[in-house]
Amino acid sequence: MIVFENVTKTYDPDVVGLQDFTCHIGKGEFVFLVGASGSGKSTLIKLVLKELEPTEGRILVAGRNLGTLPQRKVPLLRRNIGCVFQDFKLLPNKTVYENVAYALEVVGEPRRMIRRKVPEILNLVGLGEKTNSLPHEISGGEQQRVSVARAFVNHPPLLLADEPTGNIDPETAVGIMQLLVRINRTGTTVVIATHDREMVNRMRRRVLQLDAGRLVRDERRGSYDQTPDDLEEGV
Amino acid sequence: MRLGFFLREALGSLRRNWVMTMAAVITVFISTVILGSVLVMGENLDRGATSLENRVMIEVFIKDDATPQEQKAFQQKVLAMSQVKEVNFVSKEEALDRFRETVGDYITKNLATNPLPASFEVYVKDADQVDAVAALFYDEPIVSHTPGTQDGVQYAAKTVRRMLRTIDLIRWGMWGATALFAAAAILLISTTVRLSIFARRREVEIMRLVGATNWFIRWPFVIEGFAAGLIGAIIGALSVYLVNWAVADWLKNSVDYLDAYVYPLWWQGDTWPLGLLPTLALLGGVLGAAGGLVALRRYLRT
C-alpha cells in the first residue's frame, strides 16, 4: 500500500524531517507510528498526502509514484486516503451531516447516494442523533467521530490518522480506536501516528518507531517502548 | 459542474459571513457611485459642450431701408453657403418684442418709433468656422454698421471659444479621474475579498485535504464574489441614475439655458452598447468574481 524507499526530507535551513527512511506497509495492515514530538511522524503523513515533497527518495502509494504524480491529480490521490487529525479539521459552519456529505460532494457522488450513505456512516460511528449539530455544539470525542466518518465514507483503501486521540479523554479514545479497528477489518489499511502509550501497548499491532527522522524499530506485535524482550527477539 | 451545490454553498457562506458580504457590497457600491458619477458628469458635459457649439450664432443687423427683396436675396445667399446650417430672420417687431420681454413694458411703451434693426441669425455648422463666416458679411451692402465700425455683424467669438477650451480641459480631467477611480475601485475590491478569504483559509485547507479539486473550491468563492459585486454595483448604478435624474430635473426647472440630461438607464447606443449603468453593474460582478479568484490563488498553491 505504502512504500518508502530511502526517503529523506529536510526543511530549510537544515532541520531533518525524515532521514533515509525505508519501509513497506502492506494492504490491510494496521500500523502505529510512534516517537517523540519532532521525530518525523507528521512529516511522514504529509509526504503520503503529497502535501510535502521528499528531498530524496521515492514514495509509492497504492502503486503510484508520488514523485511523478502531476499536481492536478493530487485531489484524486487524497480522495483515496481518509484522514483523521488531532484537531479534527471539521468545517466549522457545516453541520455534522454536511461535513460528512462534503467528502462525497467532492467526488461527485449523486445526491441520492449521499442521502443514503451519510446517515448510514453516522449511525456506524454512533452519531445518528447529532446529524444537524454544528461541530462546536458537540464534544471533542464526537467531533473526532465525525472526522472518522468523513474519512471513511468513501471507503478509501488507506486511512491516515495523526494523533487521533491526542485531544480527547482516555475512555472516548478507546471508542475511537475501536472504530479504527473496525474500519481496518473491512480491508482498509490504517496508519496511526500516536503518543498514546497505553493504547499501543494494549493493541499489540505493528509498531514503527521514529527517532530524529530515522526508523529505529519495526515490530510486528510491538509495544510503545522498546523492551528488553524485543531486543532479545532481535526484530 | 454541480451548479446546485455551488450555488447553495455560495449563498450559505454569503449569509454566514454577512459582515464581510456587507463590506464587499458597500465597497463595490461606493466604487460604482464614484465611477458612475464621473462618467455621467462627463457625458453631461459632452452634451453641454455640443449644444453650446450648436448655438454659436452670428447676428447680422440689416439696414432699415432694405427692401423685402433684398432681404430675401441675402437670406438665400447665406443659406447657400456650405458652412451655414440655419438662418432665421428676426423682424423689427420681433426684435422689439424680445426687448420688451427682457426689460419690461415701461421703457418700450414710451418709444415713438421702433429703434431696433431687423436681423438675421446665422448658425454655423462648426464652431471653429465662426470667424471665417462672419468675415464674409462685413462688406455686404445690406448690413447696417455704425459709421466707422463693423458692429453690424456680431458674435460671441472669444467667449465661446474660451468656454469650449475650458470644457475640453474639464473633459480630459474627467477621463483622468475616471481612470484613477477605476484603479482605486479594483484595489479596494480585491483587498476586501482577500480579507474575507484570509478569514476562511482554514476552510480551504480542509477542502483540499478531503480531495476537493481547485475548481471545486473556487466556484463557490467566484459565485460569492460575483453576487456581492453585482448587488453593490446595481445599488450604486441605481443611485447614480436617481441622483442624476433629480439634479437634471432641478437644473431644467431653475436654469433654463442648461440642457441637463437624464442618463438612459438601459440603452445607450454607441459608447456603451449595454447602457452605461448596466455595464457598471456587470463590471461590479465580474470584478467581484475576479477578486475571489485572485485572492484564492495563494491558498490553492500546492
XYZ file of C-alpha atoms in Angstrom:
537
model
C 0.000 0.000 0.000
C 2.718 2.420 1.061
C 6.351 2.088 0.084
C 9.101 4.449 1.239
C 12.483 3.936 -0.394
C 15.410 5.804 1.175
C 13.285 8.869 1.732
C 14.904 11.974 3.184
C 13.073 15.178 3.888
C 14.934 18.224 5.132
C 13.309 21.540 5.857
C 15.072 24.859 5.412
C 17.671 25.567 6.598
C 18.651 22.065 7.688
C 16.051 20.666 10.012
C 15.622 16.957 9.430
C 12.114 15.616 8.981
C 12.954 12.130 7.747
C 16.368 10.616 7.219
C 16.968 7.759 4.797
C 13.651 6.193 5.715
C 12.667 2.896 4.139
C 9.615 0.852 4.941
C 6.828 -1.112 3.395
C 3.271 -1.133 4.660
C 1.107 -3.826 3.104
C -2.522 -3.823 2.124
C -4.911 -4.205 5.076
C -2.261 -3.609 7.742
C -2.850 -1.749 10.989
C 0.264 0.237 11.908
C 1.229 2.529 14.764
C 3.835 5.218 14.211
C 5.454 6.179 17.485
C 8.222 8.516 18.515
C 8.803 11.755 20.345
C 7.484 15.061 19.020
C 9.547 16.140 16.056
C 10.676 12.601 15.274
C 9.092 12.759 11.802
C 5.637 11.190 12.232
C 3.737 14.143 10.841
C 6.273 14.604 8.070
C 5.642 11.035 7.026
C 1.888 11.557 6.877
C 2.249 14.793 4.932
C 4.525 13.042 2.442
C 1.933 10.318 1.840
C -0.685 13.033 1.165
C 1.749 14.807 -1.144
C 1.404 17.910 0.988
C 5.190 17.863 1.041
C 7.707 16.653 -1.495
C 10.618 14.458 -0.343
C 14.100 15.911 -0.702
C 15.364 12.498 -1.775
C 13.978 9.036 -2.292
C 10.843 7.515 -3.713
C 7.346 7.104 -2.299
C 4.705 4.797 -3.754
C 1.105 4.900 -2.600
C -1.232 2.237 -3.982
C 1.358 1.520 -6.646
C 1.607 5.119 -7.838
C 4.864 7.004 -7.668
C 4.107 10.297 -5.919
C 7.184 11.908 -7.436
C 5.755 11.656 -10.938
C 2.127 12.253 -9.972
C 1.125 15.580 -11.532
C -0.180 18.271 -9.205
C -3.647 18.174 -10.743
C -4.014 14.513 -9.830
C -3.324 15.199 -6.152
C -7.024 15.663 -5.315
C -7.673 12.208 -6.770
C -4.930 10.740 -4.572
C -6.425 12.374 -1.494
C -9.879 11.045 -2.224
C -8.401 7.580 -1.822
C -6.877 8.428 1.541
C -9.076 9.060 4.543
C -7.582 11.498 7.013
C -8.139 11.986 10.719
C -6.342 14.725 12.638
C -5.728 15.638 16.229
C -7.658 18.890 15.749
C -10.472 17.182 13.803
C -10.386 19.679 10.904
C -14.130 19.908 10.547
C -15.686 22.747 8.555
C -16.960 24.956 11.383
C -20.007 26.306 9.551
C -21.328 22.997 8.387
C -23.432 20.552 10.351
C -22.241 17.055 11.164
C -24.237 15.776 8.202
C -22.846 18.399 5.793
C -19.282 17.801 6.903
C -19.522 14.128 6.022
C -21.513 14.853 2.873
C -18.800 17.259 1.679
C -16.371 14.384 1.146
C -18.963 12.785 -1.127
C -19.852 16.019 -2.957
C -16.178 16.356 -3.763
C -16.088 13.045 -5.613
C -19.317 13.859 -7.441
C -21.488 11.306 -5.684
C -25.147 11.607 -6.741
C -27.447 13.318 -4.265
C -29.465 10.157 -3.804
C -26.396 8.202 -2.729
C -25.301 10.967 -0.367
C -28.683 10.877 1.347
C -28.274 7.166 1.865
C -24.611 6.900 2.776
C -24.246 9.752 5.248
C -26.861 8.599 7.791
C -25.514 5.081 7.418
C -21.965 6.027 8.358
C -23.142 8.404 11.104
C -25.080 5.540 12.664
C -21.987 3.392 12.417
C -19.926 5.881 14.424
C -22.810 6.372 16.833
C -23.809 9.889 15.881
C -27.201 9.168 14.355
C -28.793 11.625 16.760
C -26.487 14.556 16.094
C -26.705 14.919 12.339
C -27.850 18.545 12.469
C -25.482 19.773 15.168
C -22.613 22.104 14.363
C -19.084 20.998 15.354
C -18.861 23.451 18.253
C -22.072 22.086 19.725
C -20.702 18.577 20.275
C -17.872 17.153 22.389
C -14.321 16.547 21.222
C -14.851 12.806 21.079
C -17.944 13.289 18.967
C -16.123 15.671 16.663
C -13.412 13.083 16.204
C -16.034 10.500 15.315
C -17.440 12.875 12.697
C -13.973 13.231 11.286
C -13.545 9.437 11.191
C -16.934 9.149 9.470
C -15.839 11.703 6.886
C -12.556 9.885 6.339
C -14.277 6.564 5.835
C -17.485 7.455 3.996
C -15.799 6.940 0.634
C -14.407 3.575 1.776
C -10.856 4.586 0.898
C -8.198 1.849 0.699
C -5.990 3.829 3.091
C -6.736 5.756 6.266
C -4.179 8.002 7.964
C -4.627 9.298 11.485
C -2.355 11.908 13.056
C -2.750 11.764 16.863
C -6.438 10.902 16.574
C -6.795 10.542 20.352
C -4.496 13.400 21.300
C -7.270 15.796 22.216
C -9.790 13.505 23.835
C -10.122 11.716 27.169
C -8.927 8.102 27.502
C -12.369 6.442 27.610
C -13.531 8.221 24.498
C -10.206 7.430 22.894
C -10.885 3.720 23.270
C -14.106 4.174 21.317
C -12.271 5.970 18.513
C -9.632 3.257 18.390
C -12.293 0.554 18.212
C -13.814 2.423 15.317
C -10.479 2.451 13.519
C -10.066 -1.286 14.136
C -13.495 -1.902 12.661
C -12.554 0.118 9.638
C -9.360 -1.908 9.338
C -11.426 -5.115 9.311
C -13.188 -4.002 6.145
C -9.795 -4.207 4.435
C -8.698 -0.602 4.753
C -5.042 -0.050 5.583
C -4.818 2.070 8.748
C -1.762 4.073 9.798
C -1.906 5.878 13.129
C 0.694 8.300 14.431
C 0.306 8.450 18.193
C 1.689 9.287 21.609
C -0.859 7.090 23.347
C 1.389 4.559 25.106
C -1.444 2.668 26.806
C -3.324 2.233 23.564
C -0.362 0.915 21.647
C 0.565 -1.476 24.428
C -2.956 -2.827 24.682
C -3.435 -3.367 20.952
C -0.155 -5.098 20.124
C -0.081 -4.241 16.462
C 2.771 -3.427 14.134
C 4.817 -0.549 15.529
C 7.211 1.700 13.625
C 9.318 3.855 15.896
C 10.974 7.000 14.618
C 13.762 8.939 16.209
C 15.104 12.127 14.694
C 13.726 11.116 11.322
C 15.202 7.610 11.344
C 13.381 4.335 11.625
C 14.732 2.763 14.810
C 12.258 -0.064 15.343
C 9.791 -2.096 13.298
C 7.930 -4.787 15.240
C 5.065 -6.969 14.112
C 3.332 -7.026 17.508
C 5.059 -4.164 19.227
C 4.654 -2.077 22.313
C 5.076 1.670 22.704
C 8.526 1.442 24.284
C 11.434 -0.622 23.234
C 11.559 -3.524 25.725
C 14.480 -5.841 26.556
C 12.322 -8.689 25.236
C 12.143 -7.072 21.859
C 15.875 -6.683 21.779
C 16.356 -10.357 22.525
C 13.905 -11.267 19.795
C 16.180 -9.296 17.562
C 13.462 -7.874 15.360
C -20.133 21.137 -12.607
C -22.584 20.774 -9.770
C -24.278 24.136 -10.090
C -26.894 23.500 -7.425
C -24.324 22.544 -4.820
C -22.082 25.510 -5.637
C -24.975 27.959 -5.527
C -26.081 26.633 -2.155
C -22.511 26.788 -0.857
C -22.094 30.358 -2.090
C -25.424 31.584 -0.729
C -24.810 29.856 2.581
C -21.462 31.488 3.102
C -22.709 34.875 1.917
C -25.275 34.647 4.691
C -22.901 33.252 7.316
C -20.175 35.781 6.570
C -22.658 38.618 6.229
C -20.316 41.196 7.733
C -17.741 40.508 5.037
C -20.502 40.344 2.447
C -21.687 43.773 3.547
C -18.141 45.108 3.411
C -17.724 43.848 -0.142
C -21.145 45.099 -1.238
C -20.535 48.549 0.248
C -17.070 48.760 -1.317
C -18.425 47.952 -4.752
C -21.353 50.299 -4.130
C -19.087 53.234 -3.317
C -16.770 52.494 -6.222
C -19.705 52.285 -8.601
C -21.182 55.541 -7.349
C -17.885 57.377 -7.799
C -17.144 55.849 -11.170
C -20.717 56.224 -12.376
C -20.907 59.851 -11.255
C -17.718 60.769 -13.040
C -18.858 59.047 -16.222
C -22.353 60.546 -16.146
C -20.996 64.013 -15.387
C -18.575 63.631 -18.269
C -21.387 62.654 -20.572
C -23.487 65.633 -19.489
C -20.554 67.919 -20.059
C -20.111 66.462 -23.525
C -23.696 67.145 -24.350
C -23.478 70.619 -22.847
C -20.458 71.404 -24.957
C -22.154 70.054 -28.072
C -25.258 72.122 -27.500
C -23.108 75.157 -26.863
C -21.248 74.536 -30.103
C -24.572 74.274 -31.863
C -25.532 77.635 -30.535
C -22.641 79.571 -31.947
C -24.652 82.175 -33.779
C -23.777 85.228 -35.793
C -26.161 88.159 -35.630
C -26.226 90.229 -38.799
C -28.106 93.526 -38.420
C -29.580 94.946 -41.562
C -30.431 98.450 -42.690
C -33.935 99.691 -42.112
C -34.286 100.685 -45.731
C -33.515 97.268 -47.151
C -36.406 96.044 -49.261
C -38.023 92.679 -48.659
C -36.498 91.535 -51.971
C -33.036 92.465 -50.808
C -33.613 90.691 -47.529
C -34.846 87.589 -49.282
C -31.902 87.553 -51.656
C -29.444 87.930 -48.787
C -31.066 85.139 -46.818
C -30.854 82.796 -49.783
C -27.261 83.675 -50.447
C -26.327 82.932 -46.843
C -28.258 79.682 -46.782
C -26.364 78.544 -49.852
C -23.043 78.815 -48.007
C -21.660 75.387 -47.200
C -20.621 76.310 -43.630
C -24.087 77.560 -42.663
C -26.619 75.359 -41.001
C -29.552 77.610 -40.463
C -30.676 81.210 -40.968
C -33.523 82.899 -39.088
C -34.970 86.270 -39.890
C -35.854 88.490 -36.930
C -38.037 91.382 -37.961
C -38.020 94.809 -36.286
C -41.256 93.915 -34.481
C -39.899 90.636 -33.183
C -36.760 92.363 -32.010
C -38.889 94.845 -30.095
C -40.955 92.042 -28.609
C -37.855 90.271 -27.382
C -36.513 93.539 -25.999
C -39.789 94.147 -24.191
C -39.629 90.694 -22.659
C -36.248 91.337 -21.167
C -36.542 94.939 -19.988
C -40.281 95.297 -19.348
C -43.129 97.389 -20.688
C -42.462 100.770 -19.164
C -39.468 101.596 -21.340
C -40.828 100.381 -24.634
C -44.254 101.986 -24.366
C -42.676 105.459 -24.354
C -40.884 104.868 -27.618
C -42.239 106.862 -30.518
C -40.680 104.669 -33.171
C -39.043 101.245 -33.161
C -35.278 101.890 -32.955
C -34.278 98.252 -33.220
C -32.960 96.933 -36.532
C -34.131 93.746 -38.134
C -31.519 90.983 -38.211
C -30.536 87.565 -39.454
C -29.392 84.896 -37.025
C -26.887 82.713 -38.792
C -25.984 79.336 -37.255
C -22.764 77.719 -38.457
C -22.170 74.016 -38.658
C -18.777 74.075 -36.964
C -17.961 76.468 -34.137
C -14.411 76.812 -35.420
C -15.611 78.423 -38.648
C -17.437 81.256 -36.975
C -14.716 83.847 -37.677
C -14.431 82.965 -41.331
C -18.164 83.049 -41.880
C -18.625 86.335 -40.037
C -15.898 87.926 -42.162
C -17.982 87.219 -45.267
C -20.749 89.501 -44.028
C -18.872 92.710 -43.180
C -18.913 94.128 -46.690
C -22.442 93.144 -47.609
C -24.305 96.330 -48.635
C -27.392 95.257 -46.714
C -25.562 95.189 -43.378
C -26.007 98.183 -41.136
C -22.806 99.304 -39.475
C -22.464 102.339 -37.246
C -20.223 104.516 -39.392
C -16.568 103.794 -38.806
C -17.164 100.432 -37.145
C -18.114 96.922 -38.144
C -20.705 96.450 -35.426
C -23.352 95.259 -37.849
C -22.009 91.736 -37.521
C -21.810 90.380 -34.003
C -20.932 87.069 -32.465
C -19.591 85.845 -29.162
C -16.371 84.613 -30.635
C -13.888 84.906 -27.837
C -16.235 83.903 -25.035
C -17.478 80.866 -26.860
C -14.060 79.683 -27.806
C -12.750 80.144 -24.318
C -15.670 78.200 -22.907
C -15.143 75.381 -25.360
C -11.500 75.190 -24.463
C -12.357 75.042 -20.762
C -14.874 72.307 -21.370
C -12.284 70.359 -23.309
C -9.914 70.663 -20.392
C -12.537 69.552 -17.891
C -13.384 66.637 -20.163
C -9.783 65.436 -20.097
C -9.691 65.895 -16.367
C -12.795 63.766 -16.062
C -11.231 60.940 -18.032
C -8.166 61.125 -15.839
C -10.330 60.979 -12.728
C -12.261 58.041 -14.190
C -9.092 56.037 -14.738
C -7.879 56.878 -11.245
C -11.136 55.891 -9.578
C -11.382 52.706 -11.605
C -7.944 51.684 -10.375
C -8.873 52.582 -6.794
C -12.081 50.552 -7.092
C -10.212 47.461 -8.263
C -7.733 47.736 -5.405
C -10.456 48.249 -2.807
C -12.477 45.306 -4.029
C -9.562 42.888 -4.207
C -8.462 43.886 -0.703
C -11.907 43.228 0.688
C -12.151 39.846 -0.995
C -8.666 38.920 0.148
C -9.616 39.748 3.719
C -12.689 37.582 3.567
C -10.768 34.668 2.113
C -7.981 35.062 4.639
C -10.600 34.612 7.326
C -11.575 31.328 5.699
C -8.187 29.890 4.758
C -8.638 27.018 7.218
C -11.787 26.046 5.393
C -9.899 25.997 2.102
C -7.166 23.861 3.652
C -9.694 21.298 4.868
C -11.409 21.183 1.477
C -8.078 20.367 -0.118
C -7.341 17.630 2.378
C -10.637 15.948 1.618
C -9.594 15.839 -2.014
C -11.509 18.768 -3.492
C -10.117 19.893 -6.844
C -9.109 23.526 -7.133
C -12.129 24.388 -9.230
C -14.414 22.626 -6.804
C -13.119 25.022 -4.146
C -13.123 28.037 -6.440
C -16.628 28.001 -7.812
C -18.459 28.924 -4.601
C -15.995 31.763 -3.998
C -16.362 33.010 -7.560
C -20.144 32.937 -7.319
C -19.958 34.715 -3.976
C -17.726 37.440 -5.341
C -19.908 37.865 -8.397
C -23.100 38.103 -6.339
C -21.670 40.610 -3.872
C -20.163 42.698 -6.677
C -23.360 42.606 -8.702
C -25.563 43.641 -5.772
C -23.259 46.502 -4.794
C -22.919 47.704 -8.369
C -26.664 47.549 -9.057
C -27.435 49.626 -5.967
C -24.651 52.018 -6.973
C -25.850 52.296 -10.578
C -29.427 52.929 -9.445
C -28.268 55.617 -7.017
C -26.306 57.365 -9.738
C -29.329 57.223 -12.005
C -31.689 58.614 -9.358
C -29.361 61.433 -8.338
C -28.686 62.288 -11.974
C -32.405 62.346 -12.647
C -33.110 64.579 -9.642
C -30.300 67.007 -10.463
C -31.208 67.182 -14.130
C -34.827 67.807 -13.215
C -33.856 70.582 -10.834
C -31.496 72.178 -13.366
C -34.105 72.138 -16.090
C -36.543 73.959 -13.867
C -34.165 76.520 -12.453
C -31.577 77.235 -15.125
C -33.378 77.237 -18.421
C -30.420 77.644 -20.770
C -28.766 74.490 -19.429
C -29.534 71.322 -21.275
C -29.044 68.860 -18.408
C -29.531 65.301 -19.328
C -31.031 62.260 -17.627
C -28.888 59.317 -18.491
C -30.819 56.460 -20.094
C -30.515 53.551 -17.717
C -30.949 50.651 -20.083
C -29.885 51.754 -23.505
C -27.188 54.000 -24.849
C -26.127 53.123 -28.351
C -22.527 53.916 -29.214
C -20.068 54.107 -26.336
C -21.937 51.716 -24.058
C -23.802 49.111 -26.084
C -25.375 47.729 -22.906
C -26.117 51.123 -21.442
C -23.655 52.749 -19.087
C -25.261 51.723 -15.827
C -25.950 48.061 -16.694
C -22.348 47.882 -17.852
C -21.223 49.213 -14.487
C -23.401 46.672 -12.663
C -21.976 43.796 -14.684
C -18.474 45.140 -14.195
C -19.039 45.079 -10.438
C -19.975 41.411 -10.630
C -17.025 40.461 -12.809
C -14.690 42.423 -10.568
C -16.013 40.621 -7.514
C -15.546 37.226 -9.152
C -12.049 38.129 -10.341
C -11.216 39.348 -6.853
C -12.231 35.961 -5.493
C -10.081 34.097 -7.992
C -7.009 36.225 -7.429
C -7.282 36.111 -3.657
C -7.726 32.320 -3.649
C -4.588 31.725 -5.671
C -2.345 31.940 -2.659
C -4.257 29.216 -0.818
C -4.608 26.867 -3.751
C -0.925 26.661 -4.446
C 0.393 23.228 -3.564
